[in-house]
Amino acid sequence: MKRKNISTGTTWEPIIGYSRAVRVGDTIHVSGTTATGADGKLVGVGDAYAQTVQTLRNIESALHMAGARLEDVVRTRMFVADITEWEKVGRAHGEFFGKIRPATAMVQVGGMVSPEMLVEIEAEAIVTSRAPSKPRAVKRETRARARRKL
């Protein structure tokens, strides 16, 4: 089977030696992903909900580059710096995956690469769709809430 590495061009990828996602056949593995914006800066500092939304947008973008959609996700793993923030993280996850309902886990970890990072998420997908859909637009309410928290 052919292997395709998907890179987003972050500075960490060549240093650590990883790809944002790897597709082999119909299976896609998305690396641990954080709330880094297009400018390379962390989105939603201090806000677990806003970071989760940005992280899931980044995962959706990686899936799209790999020829998949959120609907193809079968598993997510959520790593949180503070488990007492589980409702905020879970609410954001539910906004993206409420109808898809992949297998998932949420665990508290001792820390991330940066202490400002509150959430890191991995995803696995099995492509069952023919054509990837364009990454969805985020609800206005979600965008407005994320902006207020910044």
CSV table of C-alpha atoms in Angstrom, one decimal:
chain,number,residue,atom,x,y,z
A,1,MET,CA,0.0,0.0,0.0
A,2,LYS,CA,1.1,3.5,-0.8
A,3,ARG,CA,2.0,5.8,2.1
A,4,LYS,CA,1.4,9.6,2.0
A,5,ASN,CA,2.8,11.9,4.6
A,6,ILE,CA,0.8,15.1,5.1
A,7,SER,CA,2.8,18.1,6.4
A,8,THR,CA,1.5,21.5,7.5
A,9,GLY,CA,4.9,23.1,7.5
A,10,THR,CA,5.2,23.8,11.2
A,11,THR,CA,8.7,24.3,12.6
A,12,TRP,CA,8.3,21.2,14.9
A,13,GLU,CA,7.7,18.6,12.1
A,14,PRO,CA,11.3,18.4,10.8
A,15,ILE,CA,12.8,18.9,14.3
A,16,ILE,CA,10.9,16.1,15.9
A,17,GLY,CA,10.6,14.0,12.8
A,18,TYR,CA,6.8,13.6,12.3
A,19,SER,CA,4.0,14.4,9.9
A,20,ARG,CA,0.7,16.1,10.8
A,21,ALA,CA,-1.0,13.0,9.3
A,22,VAL,CA,-0.1,9.8,7.5
A,23,ARG,CA,-2.3,8.0,5.1
A,24,VAL,CA,-1.8,4.4,4.2
A,25,GLY,CA,-4.5,3.0,2.0
A,26,ASP,CA,-7.9,4.1,3.4
A,27,THR,CA,-6.5,4.7,6.9
A,28,ILE,CA,-5.4,8.1,8.2
A,29,HIS,CA,-3.6,8.7,11.5
A,30,VAL,CA,-3.5,12.4,12.6
A,31,SER,CA,-0.7,13.3,15.0
A,32,GLY,CA,-1.3,15.0,18.3
A,33,THR,CA,-2.6,18.4,17.3
A,34,THR,CA,-2.9,21.6,19.2
A,35,ALA,CA,-4.6,25.0,18.8
A,36,THR,CA,-1.9,26.6,16.6
A,37,GLY,CA,-3.2,29.2,14.2
A,38,ALA,CA,-2.1,29.8,10.7
A,39,ASP,CA,0.4,32.4,12.0
A,40,GLY,CA,2.0,29.8,14.2
A,41,LYS,CA,0.7,31.3,17.4
A,42,LEU,CA,-1.5,29.5,20.0
A,43,VAL,CA,-5.2,30.4,19.6
A,44,GLY,CA,-7.3,30.7,22.8
A,45,VAL,CA,-4.6,31.1,25.4
A,46,GLY,CA,-6.3,30.3,28.8
A,47,ASP,CA,-9.5,29.0,27.2
A,48,ALA,CA,-9.9,25.2,26.9
A,49,TYR,CA,-13.0,25.5,24.7
A,50,ALA,CA,-11.4,27.9,22.2
A,51,GLN,CA,-8.3,25.7,22.0
A,52,THR,CA,-10.3,22.6,21.4
A,53,VAL,CA,-12.3,24.3,18.6
A,54,GLN,CA,-9.0,25.4,16.9
A,55,THR,CA,-7.4,22.0,17.4
A,56,LEU,CA,-10.4,20.3,15.8
A,57,ARG,CA,-10.3,22.8,12.9
A,58,ASN,CA,-6.6,21.9,12.4
A,59,ILE,CA,-7.5,18.1,12.4
A,60,GLU,CA,-10.2,18.7,9.9
A,61,SER,CA,-7.8,20.6,7.6
A,62,ALA,CA,-5.3,17.7,7.9
A,63,LEU,CA,-8.0,15.2,7.1
A,64,HIS,CA,-9.0,17.2,4.1
A,65,MET,CA,-5.4,17.3,2.8
A,66,ALA,CA,-5.3,13.5,3.2
A,67,GLY,CA,-8.5,13.1,1.2
A,68,ALA,CA,-10.9,12.5,4.1
A,69,ARG,CA,-13.6,14.2,6.1
A,70,LEU,CA,-14.7,14.4,9.7
A,71,GLU,CA,-17.3,11.8,9.0
A,72,ASP,CA,-14.5,9.3,8.3
A,73,VAL,CA,-13.1,9.7,11.9
A,74,VAL,CA,-13.4,6.5,13.9
A,75,ARG,CA,-11.3,7.4,16.9
A,76,THR,CA,-10.1,10.5,18.8
A,77,ARG,CA,-7.9,10.8,21.8
A,78,MET,CA,-8.0,14.0,23.9
A,79,PHE,CA,-5.2,15.0,26.2
A,80,VAL,CA,-6.0,17.8,28.6
A,81,ALA,CA,-3.8,19.7,31.0
A,82,ASP,CA,-6.6,20.0,33.5
A,83,ILE,CA,-9.4,17.4,33.6
A,84,THR,CA,-11.7,19.9,35.5
A,85,GLU,CA,-12.0,21.6,32.1
A,86,TRP,CA,-13.6,18.4,30.6
A,87,GLU,CA,-17.0,19.9,29.9
A,88,LYS,CA,-15.5,22.7,27.8
A,89,VAL,CA,-13.4,20.3,25.8
A,90,GLY,CA,-16.2,17.8,25.5
A,91,ARG,CA,-18.7,20.5,24.3
A,92,ALA,CA,-16.4,21.5,21.5
A,93,HIS,CA,-15.7,17.9,20.6
A,94,GLY,CA,-19.4,17.3,20.5
A,95,GLU,CA,-20.0,20.3,18.2
A,96,PHE,CA,-17.7,18.6,15.6
A,97,PHE,CA,-18.5,14.9,16.3
A,98,GLY,CA,-21.9,14.9,17.9
A,99,LYS,CA,-23.5,13.0,14.9
A,100,ILE,CA,-20.4,11.1,13.9
A,101,ARG,CA,-19.7,9.8,17.4
A,102,PRO,CA,-16.2,8.2,17.1
A,103,ALA,CA,-14.7,6.1,19.8
A,104,THR,CA,-12.8,8.5,22.1
A,105,ALA,CA,-10.8,9.0,25.3
A,106,MET,CA,-10.1,12.1,27.4
A,107,VAL,CA,-7.2,11.9,29.8
A,108,GLN,CA,-5.3,14.4,31.9
A,109,VAL,CA,-1.6,14.6,31.2
A,110,GLY,CA,1.3,16.2,33.1
A,111,GLY,CA,2.0,18.9,30.6
A,112,MET,CA,2.4,19.8,26.9
A,113,VAL,CA,5.3,21.3,24.9
A,114,SER,CA,4.1,24.7,26.0
A,115,PRO,CA,2.5,25.4,29.4
A,116,GLU,CA,-0.1,27.6,27.5
A,117,MET,CA,-1.4,24.5,25.6
A,118,LEU,CA,-4.4,23.1,27.4
A,119,VAL,CA,-5.5,20.5,24.8
A,120,GLU,CA,-3.9,18.1,22.3
A,121,ILE,CA,-6.0,15.7,20.2
A,122,GLU,CA,-5.2,12.7,17.9
A,123,ALA,CA,-7.5,11.3,15.4
A,124,GLU,CA,-7.8,8.2,13.2
A,125,ALA,CA,-10.0,7.9,10.1
A,126,ILE,CA,-10.9,5.3,7.7
A,127,VAL,CA,-12.0,6.8,4.4
A,128,THR,CA,-15.4,5.5,3.4
A,129,SER,CA,-16.5,8.6,1.4
A,130,ARG,CA,-15.7,9.2,-2.2
A,131,ALA,CA,-14.8,12.8,-2.2
A,132,PRO,CA,-13.7,14.9,0.7
A,133,SER,CA,-16.0,17.8,1.6
A,134,LYS,CA,-14.6,21.2,2.1
A,135,PRO,CA,-13.8,21.9,5.7
A,136,ARG,CA,-17.0,23.2,7.2
A,137,ALA,CA,-17.7,26.7,8.3
A,138,VAL,CA,-17.8,27.1,12.0
A,139,LYS,CA,-21.0,28.4,13.5
A,140,ARG,CA,-21.0,32.2,14.0
A,141,GLU,CA,-21.8,31.7,17.7
A,142,THR,CA,-18.6,29.5,18.0
A,143,ARG,CA,-16.4,32.0,16.3
A,144,ALA,CA,-17.8,34.9,18.3
A,145,ARG,CA,-17.3,33.0,21.5
A,146,ALA,CA,-13.8,32.1,20.6
A,147,ARG,CA,-13.0,35.8,19.8
A,148,ARG,CA,-14.4,37.0,23.1
A,149,LYS,CA,-12.2,34.6,24.9
A,150,LEU,CA,-9.0,35.8,23.1
